[in-house]
């Protein structure tokens, strides 16, 4: 079973490795965006799906990663190859702080507080025009000397694989077990020796760092960092991808990210309603199929094997 | 090993615990009884660090428990079950017991822990339920899972909160044997809240009686059963 999984993963990664050969420039762009959302959804899932802390500041952390690196590049001439790790670090530190801030909260209170954090971040970007260029966006240098879609595809692919490996390792280790224990019942977990404070803050820190990484790489691919990256639209898109794909499973957010991003490319022609549509689908999924597409497929399989 | 002096806990105006003293020896089996709302569960919560005391001192093996978090107290060797079971509902029984196993101070290989987890599930009578989600269990099974998880912390002191509720006569017998076995064979001290009088009176060495937050008396089951104050507290005026 374990071997089949490893082989399957290798085949998929291998296919992705040769994918750019068969795609035109536009399709390559879509794949890069897909990989960005894979990172965003998978890291949000680590926090929301595994510890039950439904944060609305995840897109803001992508913004922290992107703006940190972008501003360092523009103002100090720092290479994005150094700026992005610093952005990740900064996102981790702020994530740690927000995790501490939200320690005594759960459910809707935590969501509203993180929504507030996200708004504060927005206000800062819009008001510090001199530094951030506000809604105009910050023009930043790229990661490659010579611009190449294929090059960026591979950078994004490697980053996404590294992120997914970190997440996979976490959820299958003792840490992941503690994550789920805390999500199921914090008081019971504490009574059984789980350091609830450490676990909750750890989830926030790692999840935020990975969002910062995704945002940083994405920003230096786009060459223009705008408040679009940390926007609420983005946040709800990531949330929809995770819920529709399957919250609390490793593969769910990956499936959700690809499906919704590719779909939204088709819907885009009809105006910018896709986030709304996805939001509504996610809402009804959360109500009627809380384990998402992955849960539906698993249930279908279970039924077939018993009948 | 456990010493509590002048324990007080107020909820708003209600004194749920009022100046309670308690002292437990290693390996002893002590019953804790009293009418509903007497403060028994509150005493457990205070010992286990679920909340802090309004005043008073708690000591375990010479270390102060005051202000310590629940997980810290668990690692010191005190485990508790909840009166209303609190299983990790979306996790399997085996995963439920794995949580305390991986959080013990000395953690071994995952395969060895899984083996130990299966053995403990077997020990409490959940041997064939390893891969069932905890939410699928009935109340009696959930209580067994509470016990299994608590044992997996490797406790020196076990706080049991009404583990017999809902069991039939035969099951009560088996559960009592199991509890007596814990204290006699494994040397685990047990502080045991129970409403099933027959069971606890037969098994406990000593009984502590709480009433309206105060310690009414402490003595052998014999002494307690014949004490007019206890009879009065239970039967009312
Ligand atoms: N978390 C709490 N908040 C407020 N009041 C509480 C709380 N826990 C217990 N109490 C009150 O303290 C008193 C003792 O309750 P408890 O310890 O549960 O009694 P017992 O377990 O002996 O039946 C009751 O009056 C109860 O209402
Ligand atoms: Mg009680």
XYZ file of C-alpha atoms and ligand atoms in Angstrom:
572
model
C 0.000 0.000 0.000
C 2.713 2.424 1.028
C 4.839 1.472 -1.951
C 1.957 1.960 -4.384
C 1.482 5.454 -2.977
C 5.154 6.327 -3.400
C 5.204 4.975 -6.959
C 2.018 6.854 -7.809
C 3.444 10.085 -6.409
C 6.644 9.606 -8.428
C 4.667 9.036 -11.629
C 2.584 12.171 -11.055
C 5.673 14.246 -10.290
C 7.395 12.777 -13.362
C 4.434 13.671 -15.558
C 4.539 17.197 -14.186
C 8.229 17.296 -14.977
C 7.582 16.815 -18.691
C 4.292 18.720 -18.696
C 5.634 22.104 -19.998
C 6.733 20.367 -23.218
C 3.124 19.778 -24.192
C 1.684 23.134 -23.108
C 1.526 26.544 -24.724
C 2.546 29.671 -22.841
C -0.963 30.411 -21.585
C -1.461 26.856 -20.359
C 1.892 26.972 -18.627
C 0.756 30.132 -16.860
C -2.413 28.395 -15.693
C -0.336 25.495 -14.345
C 1.904 27.889 -12.411
C -1.154 29.542 -10.870
C -2.539 26.083 -10.041
C 0.654 25.218 -8.187
C 0.445 28.486 -6.247
C -3.070 27.556 -5.128
C -1.984 24.022 -4.295
C 0.524 25.490 -1.853
C -2.008 27.942 -0.454
C -4.806 25.392 -0.011
C -2.590 22.642 1.362
C -1.031 24.954 3.943
C -4.393 26.435 4.926
C -5.710 22.899 5.293
C -2.872 22.102 7.702
C -4.204 24.824 9.994
C -7.957 24.716 9.380
C -8.457 21.077 8.417
C -6.105 19.517 10.947
C -6.261 21.781 13.996
C -9.680 23.338 13.371
C -8.387 26.923 13.431
C -10.296 28.431 10.508
C -8.075 31.430 9.813
C -9.113 34.135 7.352
C -5.633 35.634 7.327
C -3.996 33.032 5.130
C -3.964 35.178 1.992
C -2.580 37.993 4.135
C 0.386 35.753 5.018
C 1.013 35.144 1.329
C 1.014 38.935 1.073
C 3.517 39.244 3.921
C 5.863 36.863 2.114
C 5.478 38.653 -1.213
C 5.721 42.225 0.088
C 8.665 41.487 2.394
C 10.719 40.104 -0.439
C 9.415 42.656 -2.954
C 10.156 45.674 -0.768
C 13.628 44.353 0.102
C 14.343 43.932 -3.606
C 13.065 47.361 -4.593
C 14.364 49.398 -1.652
C 17.548 47.514 -0.813
C 18.320 45.750 -4.058
C 18.241 42.375 -2.337
C 17.991 39.324 -4.576
C 14.598 37.594 -4.395
C 16.508 34.357 -3.758
C 17.407 35.846 -0.362
C 14.289 37.975 -0.032
C 11.863 35.074 -0.268
C 13.432 33.133 2.644
C 13.327 36.339 4.684
C 9.662 36.747 3.702
C 9.009 33.191 4.850
C 10.717 33.931 8.147
C 8.733 37.128 8.640
C 5.450 35.349 7.799
C 6.398 32.663 10.332
C 7.082 35.253 13.047
C 3.795 37.077 12.425
C 2.018 33.700 12.217
C 3.484 32.802 15.592
C 2.137 36.073 17.004
C -1.326 35.637 15.513
C -1.346 32.049 16.802
C -0.649 33.329 20.319
C -3.294 36.036 19.935
C -5.897 33.425 18.969
C -4.958 30.845 21.620
C -8.068 31.205 23.727
C -10.353 31.420 20.727
C -12.087 28.921 18.556
C -14.768 28.838 15.897
C -16.209 32.086 14.686
C -14.224 34.256 17.140
C -10.943 33.054 15.742
C -12.183 33.556 12.191
C -13.295 37.111 12.929
C -10.050 37.970 14.691
C -7.965 36.711 11.777
C -10.265 38.621 9.433
C -9.360 41.705 11.432
C -5.651 40.910 11.146
C -6.073 40.595 7.399
C -7.852 43.983 7.232
C -5.094 45.664 9.246
C -2.600 44.326 6.749
C -4.686 45.781 3.916
C -4.875 49.176 5.520
C -1.107 49.213 5.933
C -0.527 48.337 2.263
C -2.948 50.981 1.055
C -1.692 53.736 3.363
C 2.038 53.163 3.014
C 1.889 54.076 -0.640
C 5.520 55.267 -0.701
C 6.734 51.806 0.162
C 4.079 49.478 -1.219
C 2.757 51.486 -4.192
C -0.765 50.768 -2.899
C -3.233 49.420 -5.413
C -0.866 50.329 -8.254
C 1.277 47.421 -7.246
C 4.958 47.031 -6.586
C 7.096 46.221 -9.602
C 9.678 43.680 -8.559
C 12.551 41.842 -10.229
C 12.133 38.216 -11.248
C 13.830 35.083 -10.030
C 15.407 34.363 -13.405
C 17.909 36.485 -15.314
C 16.059 35.697 -18.496
C 12.288 35.431 -18.240
C 11.044 31.947 -19.050
C 7.612 30.486 -18.333
C 9.069 26.992 -18.342
C 11.724 28.087 -15.860
C 9.107 29.512 -13.515
C 7.028 26.393 -13.906
C 9.896 24.287 -12.584
C 10.617 26.721 -9.737
C 6.964 26.640 -8.729
C 6.842 22.856 -9.086
C 9.855 22.322 -6.827
C 8.524 24.787 -4.254
C 5.137 23.089 -4.258
C 6.683 19.636 -3.868
C 8.830 20.801 -0.957
C 5.778 22.369 0.719
C 3.719 19.237 0.202
C 6.489 17.030 1.567
C 6.677 19.162 4.714
C 2.902 18.971 5.118
C 2.788 15.241 4.407
C 5.511 14.547 6.920
C 3.766 16.673 9.549
C 0.316 15.143 9.280
C 1.735 11.623 9.386
C 3.988 12.277 12.366
C 3.129 12.560 16.055
C 2.597 16.275 15.440
C -0.252 15.523 13.032
C -1.806 13.157 15.550
C -1.686 15.931 18.133
C -3.148 18.392 15.601
C -6.162 16.154 15.160
C -6.500 15.494 18.880
C -6.597 19.254 19.510
C -9.149 19.715 16.741
C -11.379 16.953 18.127
C -11.307 17.999 21.784
C -8.833 20.437 23.251
C -9.648 19.738 26.893
C -9.388 15.980 26.480
C -6.130 16.410 24.559
C -4.641 18.543 27.343
C -5.674 15.980 29.959
C -3.763 13.322 28.012
C -0.509 15.242 27.902
C -0.863 17.183 24.649
C 0.742 20.621 24.895
C -2.225 22.395 23.319
C -0.610 25.830 23.266
C 2.503 24.547 21.502
C 0.475 22.553 18.980
C -1.857 25.409 18.062
C 0.906 27.963 17.700
C 3.070 25.524 15.767
C 0.272 24.977 13.245
C -0.151 28.730 12.805
C 3.575 29.284 12.397
C 4.195 26.538 9.843
C 1.036 27.249 7.881
C 1.853 30.971 7.707
C 5.435 30.317 6.698
C 4.282 28.103 3.827
C 1.780 30.755 2.715
C 4.607 33.293 2.817
C 6.695 31.004 0.614
C 3.872 30.568 -1.890
C 3.215 34.319 -1.980
C 6.871 35.210 -2.335
C 7.559 32.914 -5.274
C 4.272 33.863 -6.918
C 4.933 37.591 -6.564
C 8.344 37.299 -8.191
C 6.789 35.298 -10.993
C 4.105 37.912 -11.650
C 6.781 40.674 -11.369
C 4.049 42.837 -9.872
C 2.951 42.520 -6.262
C -0.519 43.975 -5.714
C -3.054 43.888 -2.854
C -4.733 41.192 -4.967
C -2.392 38.601 -3.423
C -3.485 39.196 0.196
C -7.099 39.963 -0.784
C -10.209 38.441 0.758
C -11.206 37.216 -2.703
C -8.055 35.166 -2.676
C -8.786 33.973 0.858
C -12.246 32.732 -0.059
C -10.957 31.085 -3.207
C -8.399 29.124 -1.156
C -11.103 28.254 1.372
C -13.418 27.038 -1.404
C -10.676 24.960 -3.007
C -9.901 23.251 0.286
C -13.500 22.589 1.288
C -14.597 21.393 -2.143
C -11.496 19.212 -2.549
C -11.740 17.800 0.940
C -10.713 19.445 4.187
C -8.653 17.361 6.581
C -7.216 15.111 3.889
C -3.808 15.457 2.283
C -4.954 15.078 -1.307
C -8.203 17.115 -1.052
C -6.769 20.635 -1.315
C -4.511 19.583 -4.203
C -7.484 18.316 -6.190
C -9.554 21.350 -5.212
C -6.836 23.798 -6.273
C -6.375 22.298 -9.747
C -10.087 21.840 -10.386
C -11.177 25.300 -9.319
C -8.301 27.207 -10.889
C -8.787 25.479 -14.253
C -12.554 25.924 -14.004
C -12.206 29.597 -13.177
C -10.156 30.070 -16.335
C -13.193 28.875 -18.290
C -15.720 30.862 -16.285
C -13.625 34.046 -16.363
C -15.098 34.909 -19.756
C -18.478 35.448 -18.095
C -17.194 38.042 -15.640
C -15.568 37.903 -12.234
C -18.263 35.910 -10.485
C -16.266 32.734 -10.077
C -15.297 33.356 -6.448
C -18.959 33.871 -5.587
C -20.003 30.704 -7.410
C -17.240 28.672 -5.783
C -18.125 30.139 -2.402
C -21.718 28.984 -2.786
C -20.634 25.517 -3.878
C -18.218 25.342 -0.931
C -21.004 26.398 1.452
C -23.336 23.669 0.291
C -20.490 21.136 0.300
C -19.624 22.111 3.878
C -23.260 21.433 4.776
C -23.928 18.246 2.809
C -20.515 16.734 2.028
C -18.124 18.038 4.706
C -15.312 15.791 3.480
C -15.421 17.245 -0.010
C -14.843 15.434 -3.274
C -12.300 13.150 -1.627
C -14.869 12.148 1.005
C -17.516 11.478 -1.646
C -15.148 9.291 -3.647
C -14.070 7.374 -0.540
C -17.689 6.827 0.477
C -18.470 5.608 -3.037
C -15.594 3.147 -2.907
C -16.553 1.900 0.526
C -20.093 1.268 -0.728
C -18.882 -0.613 -3.794
C -16.536 -2.819 -1.814
C -19.228 -3.773 0.712
C -21.998 -4.435 -1.807
C 1.786 11.219 47.129
C -1.100 13.696 46.630
C -1.690 16.356 49.259
C -4.322 19.074 49.092
C -4.827 21.704 51.772
C -7.662 24.195 52.088
C -8.869 23.726 48.515
C -11.450 26.317 47.502
C -13.115 26.935 44.171
C -15.824 29.523 43.543
C -17.964 29.859 40.440
C -19.412 33.335 40.707
C -21.219 33.185 44.054
C -21.239 29.393 44.292
C -18.575 27.765 46.464
C -18.158 24.475 44.592
C -15.245 23.559 46.879
C -14.874 25.000 50.335
C -11.741 24.352 52.389
C -11.293 20.717 51.378
C -8.246 18.743 52.572
C -7.196 15.562 50.859
C -4.289 13.156 51.182
C -3.600 10.025 49.154
C -0.971 7.308 49.529
C 0.711 5.407 46.718
C -1.373 2.501 45.451
C -4.434 3.322 47.557
C -7.990 2.988 46.306
C -10.136 5.797 47.647
C -13.797 6.395 46.926
C -15.241 9.882 46.567
C -18.983 10.141 47.076
C -21.586 12.808 47.701
C -24.916 14.009 46.359
C -25.187 15.647 42.925
C -23.533 19.037 42.835
C -21.380 18.265 45.886
C -18.223 19.346 44.068
C -16.697 15.945 43.250
C -16.038 16.657 39.579
C -14.832 20.124 40.508
C -12.224 18.541 42.789
C -11.028 16.384 39.885
C -10.841 19.382 37.588
C -8.768 21.227 40.165
C -6.345 18.322 40.702
C -5.999 17.696 36.954
C -5.399 21.377 36.192
C -8.503 21.909 34.063
C -8.860 25.196 35.962
C -7.022 26.929 38.757
C -8.106 26.963 42.396
C -9.560 30.049 44.044
C -7.276 29.248 46.971
C -5.482 26.330 48.569
C -2.455 24.200 47.833
C -2.023 21.008 45.858
C 1.117 18.921 45.936
C 2.033 15.750 44.072
C 5.168 13.820 45.035
C 6.435 16.962 46.724
C 5.894 19.169 43.655
C 3.352 21.968 43.725
C 0.551 21.630 41.183
C -0.692 25.189 41.630
C -0.911 27.034 38.338
C 0.345 24.054 36.324
C -1.378 23.333 33.008
C -3.407 20.161 32.470
C -0.854 18.622 30.107
C 1.964 19.293 32.540
C 0.051 17.627 35.373
C -0.646 14.652 33.137
C 3.059 14.274 32.489
C 3.732 14.366 36.221
C 1.671 11.184 36.477
C -1.953 12.161 37.101
C -4.581 10.930 34.642
C -8.319 11.496 34.689
C -11.454 10.324 32.929
C -14.359 12.645 32.176
C -17.786 12.042 33.683
C -19.279 12.743 30.260
C -16.870 10.957 27.902
C -14.840 13.209 25.610
C -13.445 10.883 22.941
C -11.640 12.210 19.878
C -14.786 11.517 17.871
C -13.344 11.611 14.354
C -10.386 9.416 15.233
C -10.253 5.637 15.540
C -10.054 3.953 18.938
C -6.440 3.068 18.277
C -5.606 6.662 17.353
C -7.402 7.788 20.511
C -5.047 5.767 22.705
C -2.051 6.615 20.530
C -2.386 10.290 21.503
C -1.425 9.766 25.171
C 1.168 7.177 24.149
C 3.108 9.563 21.906
C 2.958 12.336 24.488
C 4.479 10.371 27.346
C 7.848 11.568 28.508
C 9.671 8.595 26.995
C 8.381 7.780 23.530
C 9.397 4.692 21.590
C 8.889 3.334 18.104
C 5.487 3.842 16.512
C 5.016 0.095 15.960
C 5.743 -0.670 19.614
C 3.308 2.044 20.690
C 0.613 0.676 18.384
C 1.138 -2.729 19.931
C 0.853 -1.282 23.432
C -2.261 0.634 22.390
C -3.924 -2.536 21.094
C -3.096 -4.344 24.318
C -4.650 -1.623 26.456
C -7.782 -1.523 24.271
C -7.956 -5.265 24.747
C -7.476 -4.866 28.502
C -10.530 -2.576 28.824
C -12.626 -4.780 26.542
C -12.368 -2.844 23.284
C -10.154 -5.440 21.659
C -12.107 -5.713 18.420
C -12.760 -1.982 18.041
C -9.276 -0.732 17.068
C -10.219 0.750 13.717
C -13.712 1.986 14.580
C -14.195 5.763 14.810
C -14.747 6.747 18.432
C -18.025 8.458 17.540
C -19.448 5.064 16.540
C -19.063 3.679 20.076
C -21.965 3.405 22.498
C -21.822 5.098 25.900
C -20.413 2.110 27.753
C -17.682 1.669 25.140
C -16.892 5.370 25.264
C -16.362 5.076 29.010
C -14.004 2.188 28.424
C -12.103 4.268 25.904
C -11.791 7.040 28.512
C -10.222 4.519 30.851
C -7.913 3.117 28.160
C -6.643 6.569 27.216
C -6.044 7.505 30.830
C -4.066 4.294 31.395
C -1.954 5.037 28.327
C -0.515 8.098 30.054
C 1.184 5.690 32.451
C -0.289 7.309 35.568
C 0.701 6.995 39.205
C -2.640 8.472 40.177
C -5.858 7.789 38.288
C -8.962 9.940 38.758
C -12.083 8.041 37.704
C -15.314 10.013 37.364
C -18.394 7.754 37.401
C -17.136 5.036 35.115
C -19.840 2.523 36.047
C -22.884 4.525 34.951
C -24.950 2.637 32.375
C -23.310 -0.741 33.009
C -25.302 -3.849 33.916
C -24.541 -5.933 37.028
C -22.190 -8.280 35.237
C -20.276 -5.473 33.552
C -20.021 -3.637 36.873
C -18.379 -6.696 38.396
C -15.819 -6.872 35.597
C -15.087 -3.134 35.757
C -14.613 -3.217 39.543
C -12.203 -6.128 39.215
C -10.279 -4.165 36.642
C -10.028 -1.109 38.889
C -9.019 -3.112 41.967
C -6.443 -4.857 39.826
C -4.958 -1.492 38.795
C -4.365 -0.446 42.355
C -3.287 -3.822 43.752
C -1.173 -5.205 40.908
C 0.106 -2.078 39.208
C 0.396 0.098 42.282
C -1.651 2.900 40.717
C -3.409 5.100 43.254
C -7.074 5.505 42.326
C -9.426 8.256 43.402
C -12.822 7.108 42.313
C -16.119 9.009 42.097
C -19.086 6.668 41.889
C -22.833 6.674 42.357
C -23.102 2.906 42.316
C -22.750 2.573 46.084
C -22.537 -1.196 46.329
C -19.578 -1.307 43.992
C -17.535 1.457 45.543
C -18.267 0.480 49.155
C -17.043 -3.033 48.423
C -13.851 -2.041 46.655
C -12.513 1.131 48.273
C -10.213 1.139 51.293
C -11.463 4.501 52.430
C -14.278 6.799 51.384
C -14.328 10.580 51.288
C -17.750 12.189 51.450
C -18.314 15.632 49.967
C -21.444 17.680 50.493
C -22.098 21.181 49.184
C -18.435 21.761 48.540
C -17.293 20.659 51.978
C -15.678 17.495 53.186
C -18.334 15.904 55.348
C -16.200 13.019 56.554
C -13.596 10.456 55.624
C -13.436 6.866 56.822
C -13.726 3.200 56.037
C -16.773 2.168 53.984
C -18.185 0.696 57.197
C -17.881 3.969 59.126
C -19.272 6.013 56.254
C -22.285 3.787 55.719
C -23.344 4.173 59.335
C -22.585 7.835 59.834
C -25.756 9.838 60.524
C -24.361 12.923 58.726
C -23.892 10.930 55.534
C -27.325 9.384 55.748
C -28.719 12.859 56.323
C -26.866 14.352 53.352
C -28.148 11.653 51.035
C -31.704 11.437 52.276
C -32.210 15.124 52.929
C -33.822 16.645 56.031
N -17.505 25.187 35.054
C -18.443 25.522 35.968
N -18.983 26.765 35.962
C -19.889 27.123 36.861
N -20.350 26.332 37.841
C -19.859 25.082 37.927
C -18.873 24.612 36.973
N -18.565 23.331 37.288
C -19.310 23.018 38.358
N -20.086 24.067 38.758
C -20.992 24.092 39.905
O -20.272 23.606 41.020
C -21.070 22.753 41.804
C -20.416 21.396 41.922
O -20.476 20.722 40.675
P -19.751 19.329 40.385
O -18.372 19.391 40.883
O -19.940 19.013 38.957
O -20.627 18.328 41.277
P -20.612 16.753 41.338
O -19.590 16.241 40.387
O -20.288 16.452 42.763
O -21.997 16.307 40.985
C -22.442 22.701 41.142
O -23.264 23.652 41.803
C -22.164 23.132 39.731
O -23.286 23.776 39.181
Mg -19.764 15.070 38.736
